[in-house]
Amino acid sequence: MSNDTPNGLAPWGWNDAVATRFAGAACPDGVPARVIMQEHHVYTIVREPQIESHARVAGAFEYRAATPSEYPTVGDWVVVDADGTVVHAVLPRFSALSRHGAGEETVEQVIAANIDAVFMVFGLDGGRAFTVGLLERVITIVRRSGARPIVVLNKSDSAEPDTIAQIRSEAETVAQGIPVHVVSAKSGNGLDALVAEIASGETVCLVGKSGVGKSSLLNALAGAILEREGELRSDMQGRHTTTRKGLYRLPSGVLVIDVPGIRELQLWGDESDVADSFPDIATAAAACRFNDCSHSGEPGCAVQQALADGAISADRYDRYLDLQREAAYLRRQTDRRAREDERRKWIRVSREQRSKKSARR
Ligand SMILES: Nc1nc2c(ncn2[C@@H]2O[C@H](COP(=O)(O)OP(=O)(O)O)[C@@H](O)[C@H]2O)c(=O)[nH]1
Ligand SMILES: [Mg+2]
Ligand SMILES: [Zn+2]
């Protein structure tokens, strides 16, 4: 497959950069495909020209994989066999939206791969549908991913103008220049401006708590109900809930990944991702007299000055410190985990070497 001719996967985001990565994968018998749905270990993939099939990873893939993050996820470009039933390799990702996997162990869980932008969706309908703390956390996770963050405040039809204005202003203070859109999936308000953020052929991922209206937004943006059979299941109150992650193609050529409601968004990122998400604090810190200022009482501390001025609120600074602590803890855990993975890999390699040697004898 030549690099410069678009193939039948162009509507699924195939471009020259993907072609180069595919060529670099050096799997002579493999064909490229994109993962558009995932349910446990079964991946729905689309391959040339536009054929969908179900695939599982090859045995050799499982044997080689050291961490769950190496497995395919929705949005991934993969190399499959000609039948489209076996995944041999995952192409290097352009971006990856990850969170800390559920459970005690420190593992990266990749929510979606190869995304250009993330719609961070919140509800304007009161309660804890929107909190600045959650927005700060999600911004850090998205900064880490390499995709463009975009804040979406949904359900504008169900909130009073005063409430909308107040939440929008809180969101903009935290967003620090990241676009903030007030929309309604129900009335269509604000959707044109939101769509204008994403170019045709780009992939956008919707993240947010269950019930904020991600699936409704997806359907509204598509101008149709995009329900795949078996994808929706009724919960106990009889509501439909998304149970699978899927990548959908809108008539406009934009690709959208919808993920089931995320109950908990545990941080995945390091201290610099947190700092990047708090440019007001990072800028102040850069102006402290001492390079190694701990901002806890040194003379000439610009952070303490900004707190005293009210330029940075004490609450925001506290949440920043909490996220920094969480990131530092995570880094210690992942460093330890990486050392263990490395050790396991070497044990396996030397075991292979030994068995090759004995086979030669
Ligand atoms: N009033 C109003 N309700 C909405 C809007 N968007 C979604 N909803 C409702 O919110 C509930 C959850 O929506 P859904 O799209 O399933 O949320 P998801 O869990 O984030 O995918 C449903 O009852 C929707 O009808 C909106 O813009 N306005
Ligand atoms: Mg949903
Ligand atoms: Zn300082």
Short mmCIF file of C-alpha atoms and ligand atoms in Angstrom, two decimals:
data_model
loop_
_atom_site.label_atom_id
_atom_site.label_comp_id
_atom_site.label_asym_id
_atom_site.label_seq_id
_atom_site.Cartn_x
_atom_site.Cartn_y
_atom_site.Cartn_z
CA MET A 1 0.00 0.00 0.00
CA SER A 2 1.56 3.26 -1.02
CA ASN A 3 1.88 6.10 1.42
CA ASP A 4 0.24 8.79 -0.64
CA THR A 5 -2.90 7.11 -1.96
CA PRO A 6 -5.74 7.24 0.52
CA ASN A 7 -7.23 3.79 0.98
CA GLY A 8 -10.76 2.75 1.92
CA LEU A 9 -9.94 3.59 5.52
CA ALA A 10 -9.64 7.34 4.87
CA PRO A 11 -13.19 7.89 6.21
CA TRP A 12 -11.98 6.22 9.41
CA GLY A 13 -9.08 8.63 9.82
CA TRP A 14 -6.38 6.95 7.73
CA ASN A 15 -3.76 9.46 6.58
CA ASP A 16 -0.08 9.64 5.60
CA ALA A 17 1.10 9.61 9.20
CA VAL A 18 -0.81 6.37 9.87
CA ALA A 19 0.49 4.91 6.59
CA THR A 20 4.05 5.63 7.70
CA ARG A 21 3.48 3.89 11.02
CA PHE A 22 1.92 0.93 9.24
CA ALA A 23 4.90 0.67 6.89
CA GLY A 24 7.18 0.82 9.93
CA ALA A 25 5.38 -2.08 11.59
CA ALA A 26 6.93 -4.44 9.02
CA CYS A 27 4.24 -7.11 9.15
CA PRO A 28 4.42 -8.34 5.54
CA ASP A 29 1.18 -10.37 5.57
CA GLY A 30 -0.79 -8.01 7.77
CA VAL A 31 -3.34 -5.43 6.73
CA PRO A 32 -4.19 -2.20 8.56
CA ALA A 33 -7.43 -1.77 10.48
CA ARG A 34 -8.94 0.55 13.08
CA VAL A 35 -10.56 -0.61 16.30
CA ILE A 36 -14.07 0.87 16.40
CA MET A 37 -15.57 -1.09 19.27
CA GLN A 38 -14.38 -3.16 22.16
CA GLU A 39 -16.13 -5.58 24.44
CA HIS A 40 -13.81 -7.35 26.83
CA HIS A 41 -11.28 -9.09 24.59
CA VAL A 42 -13.28 -8.91 21.37
CA TYR A 43 -12.50 -5.98 19.10
CA THR A 44 -14.71 -4.80 16.27
CA ILE A 45 -12.35 -3.60 13.58
CA VAL A 46 -12.76 -2.03 10.17
CA ARG A 47 -10.23 -2.90 7.48
CA GLU A 48 -9.83 -2.24 3.76
CA PRO A 49 -11.95 -1.27 1.94
CA GLN A 50 -14.54 -0.86 4.71
CA ILE A 51 -15.12 -4.32 6.07
CA GLU A 52 -16.09 -4.84 9.70
CA SER A 53 -15.15 -7.99 11.60
CA HIS A 54 -14.51 -9.24 15.12
CA ALA A 55 -10.94 -9.94 16.13
CA ARG A 56 -8.93 -11.13 19.10
CA VAL A 57 -5.24 -10.63 19.75
CA ALA A 58 -2.83 -13.30 18.55
CA GLY A 59 -1.37 -15.73 21.07
CA ALA A 60 2.09 -14.30 20.37
CA PHE A 61 0.73 -10.83 21.12
CA GLU A 62 -0.52 -11.95 24.51
CA TYR A 63 2.79 -13.59 25.23
CA ARG A 64 4.76 -10.42 24.43
CA ALA A 65 2.47 -7.88 26.10
CA ALA A 66 3.87 -6.75 29.43
CA THR A 67 1.11 -4.34 30.44
CA PRO A 68 -2.63 -3.91 29.75
CA SER A 69 -1.93 -0.58 28.01
CA GLU A 70 -0.24 -2.48 25.17
CA TYR A 71 -3.52 -4.15 24.23
CA PRO A 72 -5.73 -2.58 21.57
CA THR A 73 -8.32 -0.02 22.58
CA VAL A 74 -10.97 1.91 20.66
CA GLY A 75 -9.32 4.27 18.18
CA ASP A 76 -6.19 2.17 17.81
CA TRP A 77 -4.67 1.41 14.44
CA VAL A 78 -3.78 -2.27 14.35
CA VAL A 79 -2.26 -4.84 12.03
CA VAL A 80 -4.59 -7.79 11.41
CA ASP A 81 -4.53 -10.94 9.31
CA ALA A 82 -6.24 -10.91 5.89
CA ASP A 83 -9.45 -12.35 7.41
CA GLY A 84 -9.60 -9.58 9.99
CA THR A 85 -9.93 -11.99 12.92
CA VAL A 86 -6.49 -11.82 14.53
CA VAL A 87 -4.71 -8.69 15.77
CA HIS A 88 -0.95 -9.04 15.41
CA ALA A 89 0.21 -5.59 16.46
CA VAL A 90 -0.93 -2.19 17.70
CA LEU A 91 0.67 0.70 15.81
CA PRO A 92 2.38 3.35 17.96
CA ARG A 93 -0.25 5.78 19.22
CA PHE A 94 -0.40 9.46 18.27
CA SER A 95 -2.25 10.17 21.52
CA ALA A 96 -3.77 8.14 24.32
CA LEU A 97 -6.38 9.14 26.86
CA SER A 98 -5.59 7.15 29.98
CA ARG A 99 -6.70 6.86 33.53
CA HIS A 100 -5.54 4.90 36.51
CA GLY A 101 -7.19 1.52 36.19
CA ALA A 102 -9.73 0.45 38.81
CA GLY A 103 -8.32 -1.47 41.74
CA GLU A 104 -5.27 -1.32 43.93
CA GLU A 105 -2.62 -1.97 41.36
CA THR A 106 -1.04 0.92 39.50
CA VAL A 107 -1.94 0.24 35.91
CA GLU A 108 -2.58 2.55 33.01
CA GLN A 109 -5.96 2.00 31.43
CA VAL A 110 -6.15 3.48 27.95
CA ILE A 111 -9.68 4.79 27.41
CA ALA A 112 -9.19 5.78 23.78
CA ALA A 113 -6.30 6.10 21.34
CA ASN A 114 -5.39 8.36 18.43
CA ILE A 115 -7.76 11.14 19.35
CA ASP A 116 -7.31 14.73 18.25
CA ALA A 117 -9.61 16.35 20.79
CA VAL A 118 -11.59 15.53 23.91
CA PHE A 119 -15.01 16.94 24.75
CA MET A 120 -15.07 17.10 28.56
CA VAL A 121 -18.82 16.99 29.12
CA PHE A 122 -20.62 18.32 32.20
CA GLY A 123 -24.28 18.93 32.94
CA LEU A 124 -25.65 22.37 33.76
CA ASP A 125 -28.58 20.78 35.59
CA GLY A 126 -27.23 21.32 39.10
CA GLY A 127 -26.10 18.99 41.86
CA ARG A 128 -22.61 17.64 41.32
CA ALA A 129 -23.02 17.55 37.53
CA PHE A 130 -20.31 20.22 37.43
CA THR A 131 -17.52 20.81 39.94
CA VAL A 132 -14.33 22.78 39.35
CA GLY A 133 -12.36 20.01 41.05
CA LEU A 134 -13.53 17.43 38.55
CA LEU A 135 -12.85 19.79 35.66
CA GLU A 136 -9.28 20.40 36.90
CA ARG A 137 -8.72 16.65 37.17
CA VAL A 138 -10.10 15.95 33.70
CA ILE A 139 -8.03 18.77 32.18
CA THR A 140 -4.88 17.19 33.66
CA ILE A 141 -5.79 13.80 32.21
CA VAL A 142 -6.51 15.31 28.79
CA ARG A 143 -3.31 17.41 28.83
CA ARG A 144 -1.45 14.18 29.41
CA SER A 145 -3.16 12.50 26.43
CA GLY A 146 -1.80 14.85 23.79
CA ALA A 147 -5.31 15.69 22.52
CA ARG A 148 -6.87 19.19 22.56
CA PRO A 149 -9.13 19.72 25.58
CA ILE A 150 -12.57 21.33 25.04
CA VAL A 151 -15.09 21.96 27.83
CA VAL A 152 -18.74 21.21 27.04
CA LEU A 153 -21.46 22.38 29.43
CA ASN A 154 -24.58 20.49 28.28
CA LYS A 155 -28.30 20.78 29.08
CA SER A 156 -28.45 24.58 28.74
CA ASP A 157 -32.20 24.14 28.12
CA SER A 158 -32.73 22.94 31.68
CA ALA A 159 -30.90 25.69 33.59
CA GLU A 160 -31.68 29.31 34.44
CA PRO A 161 -29.57 31.95 32.65
CA ASP A 162 -28.03 33.02 35.99
CA THR A 163 -26.95 29.48 36.76
CA ILE A 164 -25.49 29.05 33.29
CA ALA A 165 -23.57 32.33 33.57
CA GLN A 166 -22.17 31.36 36.96
CA ILE A 167 -21.07 27.87 35.95
CA ARG A 168 -19.62 29.16 32.70
CA SER A 169 -17.56 31.72 34.58
CA GLU A 170 -16.30 29.10 37.08
CA ALA A 171 -15.40 26.81 34.18
CA GLU A 172 -13.59 29.57 32.30
CA THR A 173 -11.53 30.49 35.36
CA VAL A 174 -10.33 26.90 35.63
CA ALA A 175 -10.06 26.32 31.86
CA GLN A 176 -7.43 29.08 31.52
CA GLY A 177 -7.94 29.58 27.81
CA ILE A 178 -9.31 26.15 26.91
CA PRO A 179 -12.52 26.66 24.87
CA VAL A 180 -15.76 26.44 26.89
CA HIS A 181 -19.02 25.69 25.05
CA VAL A 182 -22.52 25.94 26.47
CA VAL A 183 -24.79 23.58 24.52
CA SER A 184 -27.99 21.59 24.59
CA ALA A 185 -28.15 18.19 22.96
CA LYS A 186 -31.91 18.49 23.32
CA SER A 187 -32.53 21.86 21.66
CA GLY A 188 -29.42 21.92 19.47
CA ASN A 189 -28.27 25.18 21.04
CA GLY A 190 -24.51 25.77 20.61
CA LEU A 191 -23.84 22.60 18.62
CA ASP A 192 -22.67 24.38 15.44
CA ALA A 193 -19.95 26.24 17.32
CA LEU A 194 -18.92 23.02 19.06
CA VAL A 195 -18.66 21.08 15.80
CA ALA A 196 -16.55 23.87 14.32
CA GLU A 197 -13.80 22.91 16.81
CA ILE A 198 -13.20 19.61 14.99
CA ALA A 199 -12.07 19.12 11.38
CA SER A 200 -13.33 16.36 9.11
CA GLY A 201 -11.24 13.22 9.55
CA GLU A 202 -10.33 14.10 13.14
CA THR A 203 -11.29 11.92 16.08
CA VAL A 204 -12.89 13.37 19.20
CA CYS A 205 -13.56 11.49 22.42
CA LEU A 206 -16.47 12.27 24.75
CA VAL A 207 -15.70 11.95 28.45
CA GLY A 208 -17.80 12.76 31.46
CA LYS A 209 -19.89 11.25 34.20
CA SER A 210 -22.77 8.99 33.35
CA GLY A 211 -25.93 10.97 32.62
CA VAL A 212 -24.33 14.25 31.49
CA GLY A 213 -25.59 13.64 27.95
CA LYS A 214 -22.62 12.21 26.01
CA SER A 215 -24.68 9.77 23.95
CA SER A 216 -27.36 12.41 23.40
CA LEU A 217 -24.68 14.79 22.12
CA LEU A 218 -23.32 12.14 19.80
CA ASN A 219 -26.79 11.52 18.36
CA ALA A 220 -27.52 15.24 18.09
CA LEU A 221 -24.21 15.86 16.29
CA ALA A 222 -24.97 13.00 13.91
CA GLY A 223 -28.48 14.26 13.33
CA ALA A 224 -29.64 10.69 13.81
CA ILE A 225 -29.85 8.00 16.44
CA LEU A 226 -26.60 6.09 16.27
CA GLU A 227 -27.43 3.01 18.24
CA ARG A 228 -25.75 -0.18 17.27
CA GLU A 229 -27.60 -3.33 18.05
CA GLY A 230 -26.75 -4.65 21.47
CA GLU A 231 -24.93 -1.53 22.43
CA LEU A 232 -27.62 -0.14 24.63
CA ARG A 233 -29.05 -1.93 27.58
CA SER A 234 -31.75 -0.74 29.94
CA ASP A 235 -30.69 -0.16 33.50
CA MET A 236 -32.92 -0.79 36.48
CA GLN A 237 -34.83 2.47 36.08
CA GLY A 238 -35.54 1.54 32.49
CA ARG A 239 -33.13 4.13 31.10
CA HIS A 240 -30.85 3.22 28.28
CA THR A 241 -27.18 3.26 29.14
CA THR A 242 -24.15 2.88 26.93
CA THR A 243 -22.36 -0.32 27.79
CA ARG A 244 -19.68 -0.40 25.14
CA LYS A 245 -17.16 2.03 23.87
CA GLY A 246 -17.56 2.80 20.22
CA LEU A 247 -16.15 4.96 17.46
CA TYR A 248 -18.81 6.53 15.23
CA ARG A 249 -18.57 8.36 11.94
CA LEU A 250 -20.66 11.50 11.62
CA PRO A 251 -22.01 12.62 8.24
CA SER A 252 -19.63 15.60 8.52
CA GLY A 253 -16.65 13.23 8.45
CA VAL A 254 -15.83 13.76 12.13
CA LEU A 255 -15.14 10.60 14.14
CA VAL A 256 -16.52 10.41 17.67
CA ILE A 257 -15.67 7.97 20.46
CA ASP A 258 -18.35 7.53 23.11
CA VAL A 259 -17.33 5.78 26.32
CA PRO A 260 -19.63 4.38 28.99
CA GLY A 261 -19.97 6.71 31.96
CA ILE A 262 -16.82 6.92 33.95
CA ARG A 263 -17.62 6.57 37.62
CA GLU A 264 -14.23 7.55 38.82
CA LEU A 265 -11.49 9.37 36.99
CA GLN A 266 -8.35 8.52 38.85
CA LEU A 267 -5.46 10.62 37.76
CA TRP A 268 -3.07 9.45 35.09
CA GLY A 269 -0.31 11.97 34.61
CA ASP A 270 2.77 13.39 36.29
CA GLU A 271 3.64 16.59 38.13
CA SER A 272 4.34 18.45 34.91
CA ASP A 273 0.90 17.52 33.52
CA VAL A 274 -0.62 19.01 36.67
CA ALA A 275 1.52 22.15 36.34
CA ASP A 276 0.48 22.47 32.67
CA SER A 277 -3.15 22.34 33.75
CA PHE A 278 -2.66 25.18 36.25
CA PRO A 279 -0.83 27.78 34.17
CA ASP A 280 -1.80 30.55 36.61
CA ILE A 281 -0.01 28.79 39.46
CA ALA A 282 2.91 27.66 37.28
CA THR A 283 3.43 31.23 36.05
CA ALA A 284 3.40 32.61 39.57
CA ALA A 285 5.80 29.89 40.74
CA ALA A 286 8.23 30.82 37.97
CA ALA A 287 8.44 34.32 39.45
CA CYS A 288 9.44 33.21 42.97
CA ARG A 289 12.80 34.57 44.10
CA PHE A 290 14.24 31.10 44.80
CA ASN A 291 14.26 28.43 42.12
CA ASP A 292 13.47 25.73 44.64
CA CYS A 293 10.80 27.76 46.46
CA SER A 294 8.35 25.52 48.29
CA HIS A 295 5.82 28.39 48.42
CA SER A 296 5.42 27.89 52.13
CA GLY A 297 6.84 31.08 53.56
CA GLU A 298 10.10 31.87 51.74
CA PRO A 299 10.76 35.57 51.08
CA GLY A 300 9.92 36.77 47.56
CA CYS A 301 7.38 33.95 46.99
CA ALA A 302 5.16 34.98 44.07
CA VAL A 303 2.67 32.18 44.78
CA GLN A 304 2.03 33.42 48.33
CA GLN A 305 1.77 36.93 46.90
CA ALA A 306 -0.83 35.80 44.31
CA LEU A 307 -2.79 34.08 47.10
CA ALA A 308 -2.65 37.25 49.22
CA ASP A 309 -3.77 39.37 46.23
CA GLY A 310 -6.60 36.99 45.50
CA ALA A 311 -5.20 36.41 41.98
CA ILE A 312 -5.25 32.70 42.84
CA SER A 313 -7.95 31.43 45.19
CA ALA A 314 -6.92 29.45 48.26
CA ASP A 315 -9.32 26.64 47.26
CA ARG A 316 -7.77 26.31 43.82
CA TYR A 317 -4.28 26.27 45.31
CA ASP A 318 -5.32 23.51 47.75
CA ARG A 319 -6.74 21.41 44.92
CA TYR A 320 -3.54 22.00 42.94
CA LEU A 321 -1.46 20.71 45.87
CA ASP A 322 -3.74 17.67 46.19
CA LEU A 323 -3.34 16.82 42.49
CA GLN A 324 0.43 17.33 42.72
CA ARG A 325 0.58 14.94 45.67
CA GLU A 326 -1.52 12.41 43.78
CA ALA A 327 0.73 12.73 40.71
CA ALA A 328 3.88 12.31 42.81
CA TYR A 329 2.46 9.19 44.44
CA LEU A 330 1.44 7.81 41.07
CA ARG A 331 4.92 8.38 39.67
CA ARG A 332 6.54 6.51 42.55
CA GLN A 333 4.14 3.62 41.99
CA THR A 334 4.61 3.53 38.21
CA ASP A 335 8.40 3.67 38.57
CA ARG A 336 8.25 0.63 40.80
CA ARG A 337 5.87 -1.12 38.44
CA ALA A 338 8.10 -0.35 35.42
CA ARG A 339 11.07 -1.89 37.21
CA GLU A 340 9.04 -5.04 37.89
CA ASP A 341 7.84 -5.26 34.28
CA GLU A 342 11.40 -4.85 33.05
CA ARG A 343 12.59 -7.61 35.36
CA ARG A 344 9.82 -9.96 34.19
CA LYS A 345 10.69 -9.22 30.56
CA TRP A 346 14.34 -10.17 31.16
CA ILE A 347 13.38 -13.37 32.91
CA ARG A 348 11.27 -14.27 29.88
CA VAL A 349 13.99 -13.33 27.39
CA SER A 350 16.62 -15.39 29.15
CA ARG A 351 14.21 -18.31 29.41
CA GLU A 352 13.66 -18.09 25.63
CA GLN A 353 17.39 -17.95 25.02
CA ARG A 354 17.91 -21.04 27.15
CA SER A 355 15.21 -23.01 25.36
CA LYS A 356 16.60 -21.96 21.95
CA LYS A 357 20.03 -23.14 23.05
CA SER A 358 18.74 -26.50 24.22
CA ALA A 359 16.75 -26.90 20.97
CA ARG A 360 19.95 -26.39 18.97
CA ARG A 361 21.73 -29.07 20.91
N1 LIG B 1 -32.87 18.58 29.23
C1 LIG B 1 -31.87 17.94 28.63
N2 LIG B 1 -31.68 16.64 28.86
C2 LIG B 1 -30.64 16.02 28.26
C3 LIG B 1 -29.76 16.72 27.37
N3 LIG B 1 -28.82 15.85 26.95
C4 LIG B 1 -29.12 14.67 27.51
N4 LIG B 1 -30.21 14.76 28.28
C5 LIG B 1 -30.85 13.68 29.08
O1 LIG B 1 -29.93 13.23 30.07
C6 LIG B 1 -30.04 11.81 30.27
C7 LIG B 1 -28.68 11.14 30.06
O2 LIG B 1 -28.28 11.31 28.72
P1 LIG B 1 -27.22 10.35 28.01
O3 LIG B 1 -26.97 10.90 26.66
O4 LIG B 1 -27.63 8.92 28.11
O5 LIG B 1 -25.96 10.59 28.97
P2 LIG B 1 -24.56 9.79 29.00
O6 LIG B 1 -24.65 8.82 30.10
O7 LIG B 1 -23.54 10.83 29.29
O8 LIG B 1 -24.36 9.15 27.65
C8 LIG B 1 -31.09 11.35 29.28
O9 LIG B 1 -32.30 11.25 29.95
C9 LIG B 1 -31.14 12.47 28.24
O10 LIG B 1 -32.41 12.58 27.61
C10 LIG B 1 -30.01 18.12 27.16
O11 LIG B 1 -29.29 18.83 26.43
N5 LIG B 1 -31.06 18.66 27.81
MG MG B 2 -23.89 7.22 27.10
ZN ZN B 3 7.16 30.39 45.99
#
